[in-house]
C-alpha cells in the first residue's frame, strides 16, 4: 500500500482570499496594521500560534490574533461571495486515487479539525481519508509528528509514503519524516523554496502530479 498525504491550503484548496481577509480582520481587532498579502501567505501551513508568532514576534498578541482569526475565518466561510474553492484538477485526482486499491489517502494540515471536517462534508469526501492530521493533533509543521502519526494510523512505511504540499514547511516535514516530498507550484511558496527545503520534485499541474504518483505506486 502507498500512503499519499495531502496538505490542504494552497495544495488542494485555493483559500488565499479567505486567509488574507481573515488575517486583516484579526489584525484590525487588536489594533495593528495588517501584513502585506505576500507576508500573509508566507506563513500558510503553520499552525495559528506559530504563524502569528512569525508575523508579530513571540512578544506580540499571538493568542488574541489567533482567536480573532478563527472567529473571522468562520464568519467569512459562511459568506457566499468568499469560498475555499478547489484548484482545478484536485477533485478528479482525489476521486481517482480513492478508487485505487493500492492507495490510502491522508491529510496533514495546519487547519483545525473543524475546518477539515467542513471541507470533507462540503466536497463529499467522507470515508476517503485513512488518516487526518490537523493543527489540533500535533506540533506545527515542519515538525514531522503529523507524518509519523499518519503512518502509524495507516500502517504505512516511510518508503511507501508521499507528502504533497505547496510550502517549504511541507517539504521540510517530509524530509524529516523520511518520506517522499512532492511540491506543487500553484500554491503559496515559490518552487525554488520547495527545492531548497528538500522537495524530491515540484510539479506544475495536477496532470503532472498524477503521473508522478502513478510512477511511485508502480515502483512499489
Coordinates of N, CA and C in Angstrom, one line a residue:
X1 N 0.8 -1.2 0.0 CA 0.0 0.0 0.0 C 0.9 1.3 0.0
X2 N 0.4 2.2 -0.7 CA 1.1 3.6 -0.7 C 0.2 4.5 0.0
X3 N 0.8 5.3 0.9 CA 0.1 6.3 1.7 C 0.4 7.6 1.0
X4 N -0.6 8.3 0.5 CA -0.5 9.6 -0.1 C -1.1 10.7 0.7
X5 N -0.3 11.6 1.3 CA -0.8 12.6 2.3 C -0.8 14.0 1.6
X6 N -1.9 14.6 1.7 CA -2.0 15.9 1.1 C -2.1 17.0 2.1
X7 N -1.4 18.1 1.9 CA -1.7 19.4 2.5 C -3.0 19.9 2.0
X8 N -3.6 20.9 2.6 CA -4.9 21.4 2.1 C -4.7 22.8 1.5
X9 N -4.5 23.8 2.3 CA -4.5 25.2 1.8 C -3.3 25.4 0.9
X10 N -3.6 25.8 -0.4 CA -2.5 26.0 -1.3 C -2.2 24.8 -2.1
X11 N -2.7 23.7 -1.7 CA -2.4 22.4 -2.5 C -3.7 21.9 -3.1
X12 N -4.7 21.6 -2.3 CA -6.0 21.2 -2.8 C -7.0 22.4 -2.9
X13 N -6.8 23.3 -2.0 CA -7.8 24.4 -1.8 C -7.2 25.7 -2.0
X14 N -7.8 26.6 -2.9 CA -7.3 27.9 -3.1 C -8.0 28.8 -2.1
X15 N -7.5 28.9 -0.9 CA -8.1 29.6 0.2 C -7.4 31.0 0.5
X16 N -6.6 31.5 -0.4 CA -5.8 32.7 -0.2 C -6.6 33.9 0.1
X17 N -7.8 34.1 -0.5 CA -8.6 35.3 -0.3 C -9.2 35.2 1.1
X18 N -9.6 34.1 1.6 CA -10.1 34.0 2.9 C -9.0 34.2 4.0
X19 N -7.9 33.6 3.7 CA -6.8 33.7 4.7 C -6.4 35.1 4.8
X20 N -6.2 35.8 3.7 CA -5.7 37.2 3.8 C -6.8 38.1 4.4
X21 N -8.1 37.9 4.1 CA -9.1 38.7 4.6 C -9.3 38.4 6.1
X22 N -9.2 37.2 6.6 CA -9.3 36.8 8.0 C -8.1 37.4 8.8
X23 N -6.9 37.4 8.2 CA -5.8 37.9 8.9 C -6.0 39.5 9.0
X24 N -6.4 40.1 8.0 CA -6.7 41.6 8.0 C -7.6 41.9 9.2
X25 N -8.7 41.2 9.3 CA -9.7 41.4 10.3 C -9.1 41.1 11.7
X26 N -8.3 40.1 11.8 CA -7.7 39.8 13.1 C -6.7 40.9 13.5
X27 N -5.9 41.4 12.6 CA -5.0 42.5 13.0 C -5.8 43.8 13.3
X28 N -6.9 44.0 12.6 CA -7.7 45.2 12.9 C -8.3 45.1 14.3
X29 N -8.6 43.8 14.7 CA -9.3 43.6 16.0 C -8.3 43.9 17.2
X30 N -7.0 43.8 16.9 CA -6.1 44.0 18.0 C -5.4 45.4 17.8
X31 N -5.8 46.1 16.8 CA -5.3 47.5 16.6 C -3.9 47.6 15.9
X32 N -3.6 46.6 15.1 CA -2.3 46.5 14.4 C -2.6 46.6 12.9
X33 N -1.6 47.1 12.1 CA -1.8 47.1 10.7 C -1.6 45.7 10.2
X34 N -2.3 45.3 9.1 CA -2.2 44.0 8.6 C -0.9 43.9 7.8
X35 N -0.4 42.7 7.8 CA 0.8 42.4 6.9 C 0.5 42.5 5.4
X36 N 1.4 42.6 4.6 CA 1.2 42.6 3.2 C 0.6 41.2 2.8
X37 N 0.0 41.1 1.6 CA -0.5 39.9 1.1 C 0.6 38.8 1.0
X38 N 1.7 39.2 0.5 CA 2.8 38.2 0.4 C 3.2 37.7 1.8
X39 N 3.3 38.6 2.7 CA 3.7 38.2 4.1 C 2.7 37.3 4.7
X40 N 1.4 37.6 4.5 CA 0.3 36.8 5.0 C 0.4 35.4 4.5
X41 N 0.6 35.3 3.2 CA 0.6 33.9 2.6 C 1.9 33.2 2.9
X42 N 2.9 33.9 3.3 CA 4.2 33.2 3.6 C 4.1 32.3 4.8
X43 N 3.1 32.5 5.7 CA 3.0 31.7 6.9 C 1.9 30.6 6.7
X44 N 1.3 30.5 5.6 CA 0.3 29.5 5.4 C 0.9 28.1 5.5
X45 N 0.3 27.2 6.2 CA 0.8 25.9 6.5 C 1.3 25.7 7.9
X46 N 1.6 26.8 8.6 CA 1.9 26.8 10.0 C 0.6 26.8 10.8
X47 N 0.7 26.2 12.0 CA -0.4 26.3 12.9 C -0.6 27.8 13.3
X48 N -1.8 28.2 13.8 CA -2.0 29.6 14.0 C -1.0 30.2 15.0
X49 N -0.7 29.7 16.1 CA 0.2 30.3 17.0 C 1.6 30.6 16.4
X50 N 2.0 29.6 15.7 CA 3.3 29.7 15.0 C 3.3 30.7 13.9
X51 N 2.1 30.8 13.2 CA 2.0 31.7 12.1 C 2.0 33.2 12.6
X52 N 1.2 33.4 13.6 CA 1.2 34.8 14.2 C 2.5 35.1 14.9
X53 N 3.1 34.2 15.5 CA 4.4 34.4 16.1 C 5.4 34.9 15.0
X54 N 5.4 34.2 13.9 CA 6.3 34.6 12.8 C 5.9 36.0 12.3
X55 N 4.7 36.4 12.4 CA 4.3 37.8 11.9 C 4.5 38.9 12.9
X56 N 4.3 38.6 14.2 CA 4.4 39.7 15.2 C 5.5 39.5 16.2
X57 N 6.1 38.3 16.2 CA 7.1 38.0 17.3 C 6.5 37.4 18.5
X58 N 7.3 36.7 19.2 CA 6.8 36.0 20.4 C 6.2 36.9 21.5
X59 N 6.6 38.1 21.5 CA 6.1 39.1 22.5 C 4.8 39.8 22.0
X60 N 4.4 39.5 20.8 CA 3.2 40.1 20.2 C 1.9 39.5 20.7
X61 N 0.7 40.0 20.3 CA -0.6 39.5 20.8 C -1.0 38.2 20.0
X62 N -0.1 37.2 20.2 CA -0.3 36.0 19.4 C -1.7 35.3 19.7
X63 N -2.0 35.1 21.0 CA -3.2 34.5 21.4 C -4.4 35.2 20.9
X64 N -4.4 36.5 21.1 CA -5.6 37.4 20.6 C -5.7 37.3 19.1
X65 N -4.6 37.4 18.4 CA -4.7 37.3 16.9 C -5.3 35.9 16.5
X66 N -4.8 34.9 17.1 CA -5.3 33.5 16.8 C -6.8 33.4 17.0
X67 N -7.3 33.9 18.1 CA -8.7 33.8 18.4 C -9.5 34.7 17.4
X68 N -9.0 35.9 17.2 CA -9.7 36.8 16.3 C -9.8 36.2 14.9
X69 N -8.7 35.5 14.5 CA -8.6 34.9 13.1 C -9.6 33.8 13.0
X70 N -9.7 33.0 14.0 CA -10.7 31.9 14.0 C -12.1 32.4 13.9
X71 N -12.4 33.4 14.6 CA -13.7 34.0 14.5 C -14.0 34.6 13.1
X72 N -13.0 35.3 12.6 CA -13.2 35.9 11.3 C -13.3 34.8 10.2
X73 N -12.4 33.8 10.2 CA -12.4 32.8 9.2 C -13.8 32.1 9.2
X74 N -14.3 31.8 10.4 CA -15.6 31.1 10.4 C -16.7 31.9 9.8
X75 N -16.7 33.2 10.1 CA -17.7 34.1 9.5 C -17.6 34.3 8.0
X76 N -16.3 34.4 7.5 CA -16.1 34.5 6.1 C -16.5 33.3 5.3
X77 N -16.2 32.1 6.0 CA -16.6 30.8 5.3 C -18.1 30.7 5.0
X78 N -18.9 31.4 5.8 CA -20.3 31.3 5.7 C -20.8 32.3 4.6
X79 N -20.0 33.2 4.1 CA -20.4 34.2 3.2 C -20.3 33.6 1.8
X80 N -21.4 33.9 1.0 CA -21.5 33.3 -0.3 C -20.4 33.8 -1.3
X81 N -19.9 35.1 -1.1 CA -19.0 35.6 -2.0 C -17.6 35.2 -1.8
X82 N -17.2 34.5 -0.7 CA -15.9 34.1 -0.5 C -15.9 32.6 -0.2
X83 N -15.2 31.8 -1.0 CA -15.3 30.3 -0.9 C -13.9 29.8 -0.9
X84 N -13.7 28.6 -0.3 CA -12.5 27.8 -0.3 C -12.6 26.9 -1.5
X85 N -12.3 27.4 -2.7 CA -12.5 26.7 -4.0 C -11.4 25.7 -4.1
X86 N -11.7 24.5 -4.7 CA -10.7 23.5 -5.0 C -10.0 24.0 -6.3
X87 N -8.7 23.7 -6.3 CA -7.9 24.0 -7.5 C -8.4 23.1 -8.6
X88 N -8.5 23.6 -9.8 CA -8.9 22.7 -11.0 C -8.1 21.4 -11.0
X89 N -8.7 20.3 -11.1 CA -8.0 19.0 -11.1 C -7.9 18.3 -9.8
X90 N -8.1 19.0 -8.7 CA -8.0 18.4 -7.4 C -9.0 17.3 -7.2
X91 N -10.3 17.7 -7.5 CA -11.4 16.7 -7.2 C -11.2 15.5 -8.0
X92 N -10.8 15.6 -9.3 CA -10.7 14.4 -10.2 C -9.5 13.5 -9.7
X93 N -8.4 14.1 -9.3 CA -7.3 13.3 -8.8 C -7.6 12.6 -7.5
X94 N -8.3 13.3 -6.6 CA -8.6 12.6 -5.3 C -9.6 11.5 -5.6
X95 N -10.6 11.7 -6.5 CA -11.6 10.6 -6.8 C -10.9 9.4 -7.4
X96 N -9.9 9.7 -8.3 CA -9.2 8.5 -8.9 C -8.4 7.8 -7.9
X97 N -7.7 8.5 -7.0 CA -6.8 7.9 -6.0 C -7.7 7.1 -5.0
X98 N -8.9 7.6 -4.7 CA -9.8 6.9 -3.8 C -10.2 5.6 -4.3
X99 N -10.3 5.5 -5.6 CA -10.7 4.2 -6.3 C -9.5 3.2 -6.4
X100 N -8.3 3.7 -6.2 CA -7.1 2.9 -6.3 C -6.9 1.9 -5.2
X101 N -6.9 0.6 -5.4 CA -6.9 -0.4 -4.4 C -5.6 -0.3 -3.6
X102 N -4.5 0.1 -4.3 CA -3.2 0.1 -3.6 C -2.8 1.4 -2.9
X103 N -3.8 2.2 -2.7 CA -3.6 3.6 -2.2 C -4.4 3.8 -0.9
X104 N -3.8 4.4 0.1 CA -4.5 5.1 1.2 C -4.3 6.6 1.1
X105 N -5.3 7.3 1.4 CA -5.2 8.8 1.3 C -5.1 9.4 2.8
X106 N -4.4 10.5 2.9 CA -4.3 11.1 4.2 C -4.2 12.6 4.0
X107 N -4.4 13.3 5.1 CA -4.3 14.8 5.1 C -3.4 15.2 6.3
X108 N -2.5 16.2 6.0 CA -1.7 16.8 7.1 C -1.7 18.3 6.8
X109 N -2.4 19.0 7.7 CA -2.6 20.4 7.5 C -2.5 21.3 8.8
X110 N -2.2 22.5 8.6 CA -2.3 23.5 9.7 C -3.7 24.0 10.0
X111 N -4.7 23.5 9.3 CA -6.1 23.8 9.6 C -6.5 23.1 10.9
X112 N -7.6 23.6 11.4 CA -8.1 22.9 12.6 C -8.9 21.7 12.1
X113 N -9.2 20.7 13.0 CA -10.0 19.6 12.6 C -11.4 20.0 12.2
X114 N -11.9 21.0 12.8 CA -13.2 21.6 12.4 C -13.2 22.0 11.0
X115 N -12.1 22.7 10.6 CA -12.0 23.2 9.2 C -11.9 22.1 8.2
X116 N -11.2 21.0 8.6 CA -11.1 19.9 7.7 C -12.4 19.2 7.6
X117 N -13.1 19.0 8.7 CA -14.4 18.3 8.7 C -15.4 19.1 7.8
X118 N -15.3 20.4 7.8 CA -16.2 21.2 6.9 C -15.9 20.9 5.5
X119 N -14.6 20.9 5.1 CA -14.2 20.6 3.7 C -14.6 19.2 3.3
X120 N -14.4 18.3 4.1 CA -14.8 16.9 3.8 C -16.3 16.8 3.5
X121 N -17.1 17.4 4.4 CA -18.5 17.4 4.2 C -19.0 18.1 2.9
X122 N -18.4 19.3 2.7 CA -18.8 20.1 1.5 C -18.5 19.4 0.2
X123 N -17.3 18.7 0.2 CA -16.9 18.0 -1.1 C -17.2 16.6 -1.2
X124 N -17.9 16.0 -0.2 CA -18.3 14.6 -0.2 C -17.2 13.6 -0.1
X125 N -16.2 14.0 0.7 CA -15.0 13.1 0.9 C -15.1 12.2 2.1
X126 N -16.3 12.0 2.6 CA -16.5 11.1 3.8 C -15.9 9.7 3.5
X127 N -15.1 9.2 4.4 CA -14.5 7.9 4.2 C -13.4 7.8 3.3
X128 N -12.9 8.9 2.7 CA -11.9 8.8 1.7 C -10.5 8.8 2.3
X129 N -10.3 9.3 3.5 CA -9.0 9.5 4.1 C -8.8 8.6 5.3
X130 N -7.8 7.8 5.2 CA -7.4 6.8 6.2 C -6.9 7.5 7.5
X131 N -6.3 8.7 7.3 CA -5.7 9.4 8.4 C -5.8 10.9 8.1
X132 N -6.2 11.7 9.1 CA -6.3 13.1 9.0 C -5.5 13.7 10.2
X133 N -4.5 14.5 9.9 CA -3.7 15.1 10.9 C -3.9 16.7 10.8
X134 N -4.2 17.3 11.9 CA -4.5 18.7 11.9 C -3.7 19.5 12.9
X135 N -3.9 20.8 13.0 CA -3.2 21.6 14.0 C -3.6 21.3 15.4
X136 N -4.8 20.6 15.5 CA -5.3 20.2 16.8 C -4.6 18.9 17.4
X137 N -3.9 18.2 16.5 CA -3.4 16.9 16.8 C -1.9 16.7 17.0
X138 N -1.1 17.7 16.6 CA 0.3 17.5 16.5 C 1.0 18.9 16.5
X139 N 2.3 18.9 16.8 CA 3.1 20.2 16.6 C 3.0 20.7 15.2
X140 N 3.2 22.0 15.1 CA 3.1 22.6 13.7 C 4.2 22.1 12.8
X141 N 3.8 22.0 11.5 CA 4.9 21.8 10.5 C 6.0 22.9 10.7
X142 N 7.2 22.6 10.5 CA 7.8 21.4 9.8 C 8.1 20.2 10.7
X143 N 7.7 20.2 11.9 CA 7.9 19.1 12.8 C 7.3 17.9 12.2
X144 N 7.9 16.7 12.2 CA 7.4 15.5 11.5 C 6.3 14.8 12.2
X145 N 5.9 15.2 13.3 CA 4.9 14.4 14.1 C 3.6 14.1 13.3
X146 N 3.1 15.0 12.5 CA 1.9 14.7 11.7 C 2.1 13.5 10.8
X147 N 3.3 13.4 10.2 CA 3.5 12.3 9.3 C 3.8 11.0 10.0
X148 N 4.5 11.1 11.2 CA 4.7 9.9 12.0 C 3.4 9.3 12.4
X149 N 2.5 10.2 12.9 CA 1.1 9.8 13.3 C 0.3 9.2 12.1
X150 N 0.4 9.9 11.0 CA -0.3 9.4 9.8 C 0.1 8.0 9.4
X151 N 1.5 7.8 9.4 CA 2.0 6.5 9.0 C 1.6 5.4 10.0
X152 N 1.6 5.8 11.3 CA 1.2 4.8 12.3 C -0.3 4.4 12.2
X153 N -1.1 5.4 11.9 CA -2.6 5.1 11.8 C -2.9 4.3 10.5
X154 N -2.1 4.6 9.5 CA -2.4 3.9 8.2 C -1.6 2.6 8.1
X155 N -0.6 2.3 9.0 CA 0.2 1.2 8.8 C 1.1 1.2 7.7
X156 N 1.6 2.4 7.4 CA 2.5 2.6 6.2 C 3.9 2.8 6.6
X157 N 4.8 2.4 5.7 CA 6.3 2.6 5.8 C 6.7 3.9 5.2
X158 N 7.7 4.6 5.7 CA 8.2 5.8 5.0 C 8.5 5.6 3.6
X159 N 9.0 4.5 3.2 CA 9.4 4.3 1.8 C 8.2 4.2 0.9
X160 N 7.0 4.0 1.4 CA 5.8 3.9 0.7 C 4.8 5.1 1.0
X161 N 5.4 6.2 1.5 CA 4.6 7.3 1.9 C 5.1 8.6 1.1
X162 N 4.1 9.3 0.6 CA 4.3 10.5 -0.2 C 3.6 11.7 0.5
X163 N 4.3 12.8 0.7 CA 3.7 14.0 1.2 C 3.7 15.0 0.0
X164 N 2.5 15.6 -0.2 CA 2.3 16.6 -1.3 C 1.9 17.9 -0.6
X165 N 2.6 19.0 -1.0 CA 2.3 20.3 -0.4 C 2.9 21.4 -1.2
X166 N 2.5 22.6 -0.9 CA 2.9 23.8 -1.6 C 3.9 24.7 -0.9
X167 N 4.3 24.3 0.3 CA 5.2 25.2 1.1 C 6.4 24.5 1.5
X168 N 7.4 25.3 1.8 CA 8.7 24.7 2.3 C 8.5 24.0 3.6
X169 N 7.5 24.3 4.4 CA 7.2 23.6 5.7 C 6.8 22.2 5.4
X170 N 6.0 22.0 4.3 CA 5.6 20.6 3.9 C 6.8 19.8 3.5
X171 N 7.7 20.4 2.7 CA 8.8 19.7 2.2 C 9.8 19.3 3.3
X172 N 10.0 20.3 4.2 CA 10.9 20.0 5.4 C 10.3 18.9 6.3
X173 N 9.0 19.0 6.5 CA 8.4 17.9 7.3 C 8.5 16.6 6.7
X174 N 8.4 16.5 5.4 CA 8.5 15.2 4.7 C 9.9 14.7 4.8
X175 N 10.9 15.6 4.6 CA 12.3 15.1 4.7 C 12.6 14.7 6.1
X176 N 12.1 15.4 7.1 CA 12.4 15.0 8.5 C 11.8 13.6 8.8
X177 N 10.6 13.3 8.2 CA 10.0 12.0 8.4 C 10.5 10.9 7.5
X178 N 11.4 11.2 6.6 CA 11.9 10.2 5.7 C 11.0 9.7 4.6
X179 N 10.1 10.6 4.2 CA 9.1 10.2 3.2 C 9.4 11.0 1.9
X180 N 8.8 10.6 0.8 CA 9.0 11.3 -0.5 C 8.2 12.6 -0.4
X181 N 8.9 13.7 -0.8 CA 8.4 15.1 -0.8 C 8.1 15.6 -2.2
X182 N 6.8 15.7 -2.5 CA 6.4 16.3 -3.8 C 5.8 17.7 -3.6
X183 N 6.4 18.6 -4.2 CA 5.9 20.0 -4.2 C 5.0 20.3 -5.3
X184 N 4.1 21.3 -5.1 CA 3.3 21.8 -6.2 C 3.5 23.3 -6.4
X185 N 3.5 23.7 -7.6 CA 4.0 25.1 -7.9 C 2.9 26.1 -7.8
X186 N 1.6 25.7 -7.7 CA 0.5 26.6 -7.8 C 0.1 27.2 -6.4
X187 N 0.8 26.9 -5.4 CA 0.5 27.4 -4.0 C 1.1 28.6 -3.6
X188 N 1.5 28.7 -2.3 CA 1.9 30.0 -1.7 C 3.4 30.2 -1.5
X189 N 4.2 29.2 -1.8 CA 5.7 29.3 -1.8 C 6.2 29.1 -3.2
X190 N 7.3 29.8 -3.5 CA 7.9 29.6 -4.8 C 8.6 28.2 -5.0
X191 N 8.6 27.7 -6.2 CA 9.2 26.4 -6.4 C 10.7 26.3 -5.9
X192 N 11.4 27.5 -6.0 CA 12.8 27.4 -5.6 C 12.8 27.2 -4.1
X193 N 11.9 27.7 -3.3 CA 11.8 27.5 -1.9 C 11.5 26.0 -1.6
X194 N 10.7 25.4 -2.4 CA 10.4 24.0 -2.2 C 11.6 23.1 -2.4
X195 N 12.3 23.4 -3.5 CA 13.5 22.7 -3.8 C 14.5 22.8 -2.7
X196 N 14.7 24.0 -2.2 CA 15.7 24.3 -1.1 C 15.3 23.6 0.2
X197 N 14.0 23.4 0.4 CA 13.5 22.7 1.6 C 13.6 21.2 1.5
X198 N 14.0 20.7 0.3 CA 14.2 19.2 0.1 C 13.2 18.5 -0.7
X199 N 12.4 19.2 -1.6 CA 11.5 18.5 -2.4 C 12.2 17.6 -3.4
X200 N 11.7 16.3 -3.5 CA 12.2 15.4 -4.5 C 11.8 15.8 -5.9
X201 N 10.7 16.5 -6.0 CA 10.3 17.0 -7.3 C 9.2 18.1 -7.1
X202 N 9.1 19.0 -8.0 CA 8.0 20.0 -8.0 C 7.2 19.9 -9.3
X203 N 5.9 19.8 -9.2 CA 5.1 19.6 -10.4 C 4.3 20.9 -10.6
X204 N 3.9 21.1 -11.9 CA 3.2 22.3 -12.3 C 1.7 22.2 -12.6
X205 N 1.2 20.9 -12.5 CA -0.2 20.7 -12.8 C -0.6 19.4 -12.1
X206 N -2.0 19.3 -12.0 CA -2.5 18.0 -11.4 C -2.2 16.9 -12.3
X207 N -2.2 17.1 -13.6 CA -1.9 16.0 -14.5 C -0.4 15.5 -14.3
X208 N 0.5 16.4 -14.1 CA 1.9 16.0 -13.8 C 2.0 15.3 -12.4
X209 N 1.2 15.8 -11.4 CA 1.2 15.2 -10.1 C 0.6 13.8 -10.2
X210 N -0.4 13.6 -11.0 CA -1.0 12.2 -11.3 C 0.1 11.3 -11.8
X211 N 0.8 11.8 -12.8 CA 1.9 11.0 -13.5 C 2.9 10.6 -12.4
X212 N 3.3 11.5 -11.6 CA 4.4 11.3 -10.6 C 3.9 10.2 -9.6
X213 N 2.6 10.3 -9.2 CA 2.1 9.4 -8.2 C 1.9 8.0 -8.8
X214 N 1.5 7.9 -10.1 CA 1.4 6.6 -10.8 C 2.7 5.9 -10.8
X215 N 3.8 6.7 -11.1 CA 5.1 6.1 -11.1 C 5.5 5.6 -9.7
X216 N 5.2 6.4 -8.7 CA 5.6 6.0 -7.3 C 4.8 4.7 -6.9
X217 N 3.5 4.7 -7.2 CA 2.7 3.5 -6.9 C 3.3 2.3 -7.6
X218 N 3.6 2.4 -8.9 CA 4.1 1.3 -9.7 C 5.4 0.8 -9.2
X219 N 6.2 1.7 -8.7 CA 7.5 1.3 -8.2 C 7.4 0.4 -6.9
X220 N 6.3 0.4 -6.3 CA 6.1 -0.4 -5.1 C 5.9 -1.8 -5.3

